Short mmCIF file of C-alpha atoms and ligand atoms in Angstrom, two decimals:
data_model
loop_
_atom_site.label_atom_id
_atom_site.label_comp_id
_atom_site.label_asym_id
_atom_site.label_seq_id
_atom_site.Cartn_x
_atom_site.Cartn_y
_atom_site.Cartn_z
CA MET B 30 0.00 0.00 0.00
CA ILE B 31 2.63 2.51 1.05
CA GLU B 32 4.59 1.62 -2.11
CA THR B 33 1.69 2.77 -4.27
CA ILE B 34 1.20 5.94 -2.23
CA LEU B 35 4.89 6.89 -2.48
CA LEU B 36 5.01 6.33 -6.24
CA SER B 37 1.79 8.31 -6.66
CA VAL B 38 3.00 11.33 -4.70
CA LEU B 39 6.29 11.31 -6.62
CA ILE B 40 4.47 11.29 -9.95
CA VAL B 41 1.88 13.85 -8.86
CA ARG B 42 4.59 16.22 -7.62
CA THR B 43 6.64 16.06 -10.83
CA THR B 44 3.55 16.41 -12.99
CA TRP B 45 2.44 19.43 -11.00
CA ARG B 46 5.92 20.96 -11.23
CA ILE B 47 6.02 20.53 -14.99
CA PHE B 48 2.48 21.87 -15.29
CA LEU B 49 3.49 25.03 -13.39
CA GLU B 50 6.60 25.47 -15.56
CA VAL B 51 4.61 25.17 -18.80
CA LEU B 52 1.82 27.40 -17.49
CA ASN B 53 4.31 30.08 -16.49
CA LEU B 54 6.20 29.87 -19.77
CA LEU B 55 3.07 30.12 -21.91
CA HIS B 56 1.78 33.03 -19.85
CA SER B 57 5.05 34.97 -19.75
CA THR B 58 5.99 34.55 -23.39
CA SER B 59 2.54 35.07 -24.87
CA PRO B 60 2.65 37.81 -27.57
CA GLN B 61 -0.34 39.55 -25.94
CA VAL B 62 1.56 40.10 -22.73
CA GLU B 63 2.82 43.65 -22.36
CA ILE B 64 5.55 45.27 -20.34
CA PRO B 65 4.07 46.23 -16.93
CA GLU B 66 3.39 49.96 -16.71
CA VAL B 67 5.89 50.57 -13.89
CA LEU B 68 8.73 48.89 -15.79
CA LYS B 69 8.11 50.59 -19.14
CA ASP B 70 10.85 53.21 -18.77
CA LYS B 71 13.61 50.63 -18.22
CA LEU B 72 12.48 47.57 -20.13
CA THR B 73 12.73 48.01 -23.91
CA PRO B 74 10.90 45.58 -26.21
CA GLU B 75 14.32 44.09 -27.10
CA LEU B 76 15.12 43.44 -23.43
CA LEU B 77 11.67 41.94 -22.88
CA GLU B 78 12.27 39.59 -25.80
CA LYS B 79 15.66 38.61 -24.38
CA SER B 80 14.19 37.92 -20.92
CA LYS B 81 11.49 35.74 -22.53
CA GLN B 82 14.16 33.75 -24.36
CA TYR B 83 16.14 33.37 -21.11
CA LEU B 84 13.03 32.05 -19.38
CA LYS B 85 12.37 29.65 -22.25
CA ASP B 86 15.88 28.18 -22.08
CA ARG B 87 15.75 27.73 -18.32
CA THR B 88 12.26 26.24 -18.33
CA LYS B 89 13.16 23.63 -20.96
CA LEU B 90 16.18 22.56 -18.93
CA ARG B 91 14.13 22.40 -15.73
CA ILE B 92 11.47 20.18 -17.34
CA LEU B 93 14.14 17.83 -18.67
CA SER B 94 15.86 17.69 -15.28
CA GLU B 95 12.58 17.08 -13.41
CA THR B 96 11.68 14.20 -15.72
CA THR B 97 15.11 12.60 -15.42
CA GLN B 98 15.03 12.87 -11.64
CA LEU B 99 11.61 11.26 -11.50
CA VAL B 100 12.71 8.30 -13.61
CA VAL B 101 15.86 7.79 -11.50
CA THR B 102 13.93 8.11 -8.23
CA ILE B 103 11.26 5.62 -9.30
CA TYR B 104 13.99 3.14 -10.25
CA LEU B 105 15.69 3.65 -6.87
CA VAL B 106 12.44 3.25 -4.93
CA LEU B 107 11.48 0.04 -6.70
CA GLN B 108 14.88 -1.60 -7.12
CA GLY B 109 17.86 0.61 -6.40
CA PHE B 110 17.56 1.09 -2.63
CA PRO B 111 16.96 -2.62 -1.82
CA ARG B 112 19.81 -3.64 -4.16
CA LEU B 113 22.21 -1.16 -2.60
CA GLU B 114 21.22 -2.34 0.86
CA ARG B 115 21.99 -5.96 0.01
CA LEU B 116 25.27 -5.00 -1.63
CA PHE B 117 26.79 -3.83 1.66
CA LEU B 118 25.19 -6.28 4.13
CA ALA B 119 28.51 -7.98 4.94
CA TYR B 120 29.93 -4.85 6.62
CA SER B 121 29.42 -3.35 10.08
CA PRO B 122 26.20 -1.29 10.53
CA LEU B 123 28.11 2.00 10.49
CA LEU B 124 30.09 1.15 7.37
CA GLN B 125 26.90 -0.09 5.68
CA ALA B 126 25.29 3.28 6.30
CA PHE B 127 28.35 5.22 5.07
CA LEU B 128 28.57 3.16 1.87
CA PHE B 129 24.82 3.35 1.28
CA PHE B 130 24.63 7.14 1.67
CA GLY B 131 27.87 7.53 -0.29
CA ALA B 132 26.45 5.54 -3.21
CA LEU B 133 23.17 7.48 -3.14
CA GLY B 134 24.97 10.81 -2.96
CA THR B 135 27.13 9.84 -5.92
CA ILE B 136 24.12 8.75 -8.00
CA PHE B 137 22.18 11.97 -7.39
CA TYR B 138 25.29 14.09 -7.89
CA LEU B 139 26.07 12.48 -11.25
CA VAL B 140 22.44 12.68 -12.40
CA ASN B 141 22.34 16.41 -11.64
CA LEU B 142 25.80 17.29 -12.91
CA PRO B 143 25.04 17.53 -16.66
CA PHE B 144 22.09 19.84 -15.92
CA ARG B 145 24.16 22.03 -13.66
CA LEU B 146 26.98 22.24 -16.21
CA TYR B 147 24.54 23.08 -18.99
CA SER B 148 22.84 25.72 -16.86
CA ILE B 149 26.09 27.51 -15.95
CA PHE B 150 28.26 27.06 -19.01
CA VAL B 151 25.63 27.15 -21.75
CA ILE B 152 22.59 29.14 -20.57
CA GLU B 153 24.17 31.59 -18.11
CA ASN B 154 27.06 32.03 -20.56
CA LYS B 155 24.73 32.74 -23.47
CA TYR B 156 23.10 35.64 -21.56
CA GLY B 157 26.40 36.94 -20.26
CA PHE B 158 25.78 36.17 -16.56
CA ASN B 159 28.36 33.49 -15.97
CA THR B 160 31.89 34.58 -15.15
CA ALA B 161 33.07 31.30 -13.57
CA THR B 162 35.80 29.40 -15.38
CA LYS B 163 35.78 25.61 -15.50
CA ARG B 164 38.62 25.74 -12.98
CA THR B 165 36.58 27.78 -10.49
CA PHE B 166 33.70 25.36 -10.96
CA LEU B 167 35.93 22.36 -10.31
CA ARG B 168 37.42 24.01 -7.25
CA ASP B 169 33.94 24.85 -5.87
CA GLN B 170 32.74 21.30 -6.45
CA THR B 171 35.78 19.82 -4.70
CA ILE B 172 35.24 22.03 -1.66
CA ALA B 173 31.49 21.38 -1.58
CA VAL B 174 31.94 17.61 -1.80
CA SER B 175 34.62 17.71 0.93
CA LEU B 176 32.27 19.68 3.19
CA ILE B 177 29.48 17.18 2.59
CA LEU B 178 31.87 14.34 3.47
CA VAL B 179 32.92 16.05 6.71
CA PHE B 180 29.32 16.77 7.78
CA SER B 181 28.21 13.25 6.79
CA ALA B 182 31.00 11.70 8.85
CA LEU B 183 29.66 13.66 11.83
CA LEU B 184 25.93 13.24 11.22
CA ILE B 185 25.54 9.63 10.02
CA PRO B 186 26.62 8.07 13.38
CA VAL B 187 24.21 10.45 15.16
CA LEU B 188 21.42 9.40 12.79
CA LEU B 189 22.07 5.69 13.40
CA TRP B 190 22.08 6.28 17.14
CA LEU B 191 18.75 8.11 16.90
CA LEU B 192 17.14 5.40 14.77
CA LYS B 193 17.76 2.87 17.54
CA HIS B 194 15.00 4.60 19.51
CA GLN B 195 11.37 3.77 18.89
CA VAL B 196 10.44 7.41 18.91
CA TRP B 197 13.20 9.62 17.52
CA TRP B 198 11.46 12.62 16.03
CA TRP B 199 11.74 14.97 18.99
CA GLN B 200 15.39 14.18 19.67
CA ALA B 201 16.10 14.71 15.96
CA SER B 202 14.20 17.99 16.08
CA ILE B 203 16.29 19.33 18.99
CA LEU B 204 19.48 18.29 17.22
CA THR B 205 18.31 19.93 13.98
CA PHE B 206 17.67 23.19 15.83
CA GLY B 207 21.16 23.04 17.37
CA PHE B 208 22.70 22.29 14.02
CA ILE B 209 20.96 25.26 12.33
CA LEU B 210 22.25 27.65 15.01
CA PHE B 211 25.75 26.17 14.73
CA PHE B 212 25.66 26.42 10.95
CA TRP B 213 24.42 30.04 11.03
CA PHE B 214 27.29 30.88 13.33
CA ILE B 215 30.05 29.25 11.26
CA GLN B 216 28.60 29.97 7.79
CA PRO B 217 29.97 33.54 7.44
CA THR B 218 33.32 32.93 9.13
CA LEU B 219 34.23 29.37 8.10
CA ILE B 220 32.09 28.17 5.18
CA ALA B 221 31.52 31.15 2.86
CA PRO B 222 35.25 32.15 2.83
CA LEU B 223 36.06 28.74 1.35
CA PHE B 224 34.25 29.83 -1.80
CA TYR B 225 34.55 33.63 -1.88
CA LYS B 226 37.01 36.29 -0.86
CA PHE B 227 35.68 38.82 1.66
CA THR B 228 37.40 42.16 2.06
CA GLU B 229 36.41 44.97 4.36
CA LEU B 230 34.69 47.83 2.53
CA GLU B 231 37.43 50.26 1.51
CA ASP B 232 35.48 53.24 0.17
CA GLU B 233 35.63 55.41 3.32
CA GLY B 234 32.84 57.78 2.23
CA LEU B 235 30.43 54.93 1.54
CA LYS B 236 31.50 53.08 4.67
CA LYS B 237 30.69 56.15 6.77
CA ARG B 238 27.23 56.51 5.20
CA ILE B 239 26.44 52.81 5.71
CA LYS B 240 27.64 52.92 9.33
CA GLU B 241 25.41 55.92 9.96
CA LEU B 242 22.52 54.02 8.44
CA ILE B 243 23.21 50.98 10.63
CA GLU B 244 23.32 53.19 13.69
CA ARG B 245 20.08 54.97 12.83
CA SER B 246 18.35 51.64 12.24
CA SER B 247 19.51 50.53 15.73
CA ALA B 248 20.87 47.31 14.24
CA LYS B 249 24.04 45.81 15.66
CA ILE B 250 26.22 44.88 12.72
CA PRO B 251 29.91 45.32 13.48
CA LYS B 252 31.41 44.50 10.07
CA ILE B 253 30.81 45.37 6.43
CA TYR B 254 32.36 43.15 3.77
CA VAL B 255 32.55 43.13 0.00
CA MET B 256 32.37 39.66 -1.56
CA ASN B 257 33.99 38.87 -4.91
CA ALA B 258 30.78 37.46 -6.43
CA SER B 259 31.93 38.70 -9.84
CA LYS B 260 34.25 35.70 -10.02
CA ARG B 261 31.20 33.55 -10.67
CA THR B 262 28.31 35.73 -11.78
CA LYS B 263 27.24 39.18 -12.88
CA LYS B 264 24.05 38.96 -10.84
CA GLN B 265 23.67 41.38 -7.96
CA ASN B 266 22.83 41.02 -4.29
CA ALA B 267 23.52 42.00 -0.67
CA TYR B 268 22.69 40.28 2.62
CA VAL B 269 23.05 40.31 6.40
CA THR B 270 24.21 37.01 7.88
CA GLY B 271 25.55 35.39 11.04
CA ILE B 272 24.68 35.23 14.70
CA GLY B 273 26.28 37.28 17.49
CA ARG B 274 29.91 37.99 16.77
CA SER B 275 29.83 36.42 13.32
CA ARG B 276 27.13 38.88 12.17
CA ARG B 277 28.00 41.00 9.13
CA LEU B 278 26.65 42.93 6.18
CA VAL B 279 27.87 41.51 2.87
CA LEU B 280 27.75 43.40 -0.43
CA TYR B 281 28.35 41.62 -3.74
CA ASP B 282 31.08 43.47 -5.61
CA THR B 283 28.65 43.46 -8.55
CA ILE B 284 26.46 46.10 -6.88
CA MET B 285 29.33 48.41 -5.97
CA ASN B 286 28.81 50.44 -9.16
CA TYR B 287 25.20 51.28 -8.23
CA PRO B 288 24.54 54.99 -7.65
CA SER B 289 25.09 55.46 -3.91
CA ASP B 290 21.46 56.30 -3.03
CA GLU B 291 20.31 53.05 -4.66
CA LEU B 292 23.02 51.08 -2.89
CA LEU B 293 21.96 52.60 0.43
CA ALA B 294 18.33 51.72 -0.29
CA VAL B 295 19.34 48.08 -0.84
CA VAL B 296 21.42 48.11 2.36
CA ALA B 297 18.49 49.61 4.28
CA HIS B 298 16.27 46.80 2.96
CA GLU B 299 18.76 44.22 4.29
CA LEU B 300 18.92 46.05 7.62
CA GLY B 301 15.12 45.82 7.66
CA HIS B 302 15.37 42.02 7.63
CA HIS B 303 17.70 42.25 10.57
CA VAL B 304 15.81 44.84 12.64
CA LYS B 305 12.48 43.09 12.06
CA LYS B 306 14.16 39.89 13.32
CA HIS B 307 13.43 37.94 10.14
CA ILE B 308 16.40 35.61 10.63
CA GLN B 309 15.23 34.63 14.12
CA LYS B 310 11.65 34.25 12.90
CA ASN B 311 12.87 32.05 10.05
CA VAL B 312 14.90 29.86 12.39
CA ILE B 313 11.87 29.38 14.66
CA LEU B 314 9.49 28.75 11.76
CA PHE B 315 11.94 26.34 10.19
CA SER B 316 12.30 24.48 13.47
CA ILE B 317 8.53 24.07 13.79
CA TYR B 318 8.37 22.98 10.16
CA ALA B 319 11.24 20.51 10.65
CA THR B 320 9.62 19.11 13.79
CA ILE B 321 6.36 18.41 11.96
CA LEU B 322 8.23 16.76 9.08
CA LEU B 323 10.35 14.67 11.47
CA TYR B 324 7.23 13.57 13.31
CA LEU B 325 5.72 12.42 10.01
CA MET B 326 8.98 10.74 9.04
CA ASN B 327 9.02 8.82 12.29
CA PHE B 328 5.45 7.72 11.59
CA VAL B 329 6.28 6.52 8.06
CA TYR B 330 9.47 4.89 9.36
CA GLN B 331 7.58 2.83 11.96
CA HIS B 332 5.00 1.87 9.38
CA ILE B 333 7.64 0.57 6.93
CA LEU B 334 9.37 -1.26 9.77
CA LYS B 335 6.16 -3.01 10.83
CA THR B 336 4.87 -3.91 7.38
CA ASN B 337 8.21 -4.89 5.79
CA ALA B 338 7.31 -2.62 2.90
CA PHE B 339 9.80 -2.14 0.02
CA ASP B 340 11.54 -5.34 1.05
CA VAL B 341 14.22 -3.55 3.10
CA GLN B 342 15.31 -4.00 6.71
CA ARG B 343 18.29 -1.77 7.62
CA PRO B 344 17.47 1.42 9.59
CA HIS B 345 19.35 3.69 7.14
CA THR B 346 17.41 2.34 4.13
CA ILE B 347 14.05 2.68 5.86
CA PHE B 348 15.07 6.20 6.87
CA VAL B 349 15.75 7.11 3.22
CA TYR B 350 12.28 5.88 2.22
CA SER B 351 10.59 7.88 4.97
CA PHE B 352 12.70 10.94 4.11
CA LEU B 353 11.79 10.69 0.43
CA PHE B 354 8.13 10.28 1.30
CA VAL B 355 7.91 13.27 3.61
CA SER B 356 10.14 15.58 1.55
CA THR B 357 7.96 14.87 -1.49
CA ILE B 358 4.80 15.77 0.42
CA SER B 359 6.44 18.86 1.88
CA TYR B 360 6.70 20.32 -1.64
CA PHE B 361 2.99 21.07 -1.31
CA LEU B 362 3.74 23.31 1.69
CA GLU B 363 6.05 25.53 -0.37
CA PRO B 364 3.37 28.14 -1.14
CA LEU B 365 2.90 28.69 2.60
CA VAL B 366 6.63 29.10 3.22
CA ASN B 367 6.94 31.52 0.29
CA TYR B 368 3.89 33.48 1.39
CA LEU B 369 5.58 34.18 4.73
CA SER B 370 8.82 35.05 2.97
CA ARG B 371 7.09 37.55 0.63
CA LYS B 372 5.48 39.21 3.63
CA MET B 373 8.92 39.71 5.15
CA GLU B 374 10.21 41.21 1.89
CA TYR B 375 7.42 43.80 1.87
CA GLU B 376 8.26 44.60 5.48
CA ALA B 377 11.94 45.08 4.62
CA ASP B 378 11.06 47.34 1.66
CA LEU B 379 8.85 49.42 3.90
CA PHE B 380 11.60 49.65 6.49
CA SER B 381 14.04 50.89 3.84
CA VAL B 382 11.63 53.68 2.88
CA GLU B 383 10.97 54.64 6.51
CA LEU B 384 14.68 54.82 7.22
CA LEU B 385 15.79 56.71 4.12
CA LYS B 386 12.59 58.55 3.20
CA ASN B 387 13.57 57.85 -0.39
CA PRO B 388 11.22 55.37 -2.09
CA ALA B 389 12.45 56.56 -5.49
CA ALA B 390 15.92 55.12 -4.81
CA MET B 391 14.53 51.67 -3.92
CA ILE B 392 12.24 51.74 -6.96
CA SER B 393 15.14 52.66 -9.17
CA ALA B 394 17.30 49.87 -7.69
CA LEU B 395 14.52 47.33 -8.34
CA LYS B 396 14.15 48.46 -11.94
CA ARG B 397 17.88 48.12 -12.41
CA LEU B 398 17.69 44.59 -10.99
CA VAL B 399 14.92 43.57 -13.41
CA LYS B 400 16.86 44.99 -16.33
CA GLU B 401 20.26 43.58 -15.46
CA ASN B 402 19.13 40.17 -14.17
CA LEU B 403 16.65 39.70 -17.05
CA SER B 404 13.93 38.90 -14.48
CA ASN B 405 10.64 37.62 -15.77
CA ALA B 406 8.42 40.71 -16.17
CA ASN B 407 5.16 38.73 -16.34
CA PRO B 408 5.20 35.56 -14.24
CA HIS B 409 1.95 33.59 -13.98
CA PRO B 410 0.03 34.38 -10.74
CA LEU B 411 -0.08 30.74 -9.66
CA TYR B 412 3.66 30.35 -10.30
CA LYS B 413 4.31 33.40 -8.12
CA VAL B 414 2.13 32.03 -5.32
CA TRP B 415 3.98 28.72 -5.43
CA TYR B 416 7.61 29.65 -5.92
CA TYR B 417 8.29 33.34 -5.44
CA SER B 418 10.15 33.99 -2.19
CA HIS B 419 10.15 37.71 -3.14
CA PRO B 420 7.15 39.57 -4.51
CA ALA B 421 7.57 40.22 -8.26
CA PRO B 422 9.55 43.47 -8.81
CA GLU B 423 6.51 45.05 -10.42
CA GLU B 424 4.47 44.42 -7.24
CA ARG B 425 7.23 45.73 -5.00
CA ILE B 426 7.50 48.87 -7.10
CA ARG B 427 3.73 49.40 -6.95
CA ALA B 428 3.73 48.94 -3.17
CA LEU B 429 6.63 51.37 -2.81
CA SER B 430 4.95 54.00 -4.99
CA GLN B 431 1.98 53.99 -2.62
CA VAL B 432 4.12 54.86 0.42
CA GLN B 433 4.43 58.57 0.79
ZN1 ZN E 1552 15.00 40.93 1.18
#
């Protein structure tokens, strides 16, 4: 029974994903669709055409990747997982788990690799966004894989220890919470510097203005860094990260050529996230979310254990089935997560305007972002509800124009 349910949810999720992609593409590239009024001064018909083409290329790749992943996952569910389990049965329980997760990780990595390579070196290259060389890519991959190996070596024994308990969801939930806090603390100081170079902001004039802004916003952010994002992309961003002493404001070097009032508006938006405690709220929300999912996983786990479903017996294999089951279902909660995220983005925009009293600068920065990142000017409403963690630029601009 549970076999049929798992296969059904996998198929329903992929079908729904592809449906949303096609719906969004047809809507956004339809010839009747016009440039939104608020974007008309920045977005020429040529740019609109280019952004439609960009969307088309990415959507096609996504549909192909979704379909491939579904086929591979169905094979693994029906045959792959049990076969892999049997392959390593002669070893100790810990080694079995390491080999099993290692094999799975390798399979998923290799299945995704061609899509990732095509996305970066063909699509992003074609539209002039990619600046990463093959060498940088290889270096990033080596570091990322090494990090995964280190974290797996630490976490797999913990997982096996947890699975020995009949009820493990609440212990797992406490550990997850601890791990998130730990990760947030080390991410800016230990992880991110493995990939990017961070230098303290040198422009004294700008530094002074940003520090003033931080002080006025009553945020406590001791350091401002510039990150060499341009080594990989031309896309633009800024963020506040870290907990306690590791907290910092990070500016992509790609936004350093913004006019200073626009740059300050973006910084004020990021400060808004901080002052309105969005990071803390996200950590709490995520913990509640994770607890619910872990509870469900424990439930599915016990069910598989009792019914001998899927013809597997080792705790790590049963765990993978319950994880796959619950993570597939959780896709249908994405609209809720993104709804909360969009609310926070509006709040941060509003904060930026309150702090700087300059909505025009934020509007202008958003228009620049649409133009330079070739953002989709006309996403389908349902696609926005499902996937957009930020309100569409057009909506943010309209909301900002109403604040006076
Ligand atoms: Zn934001």
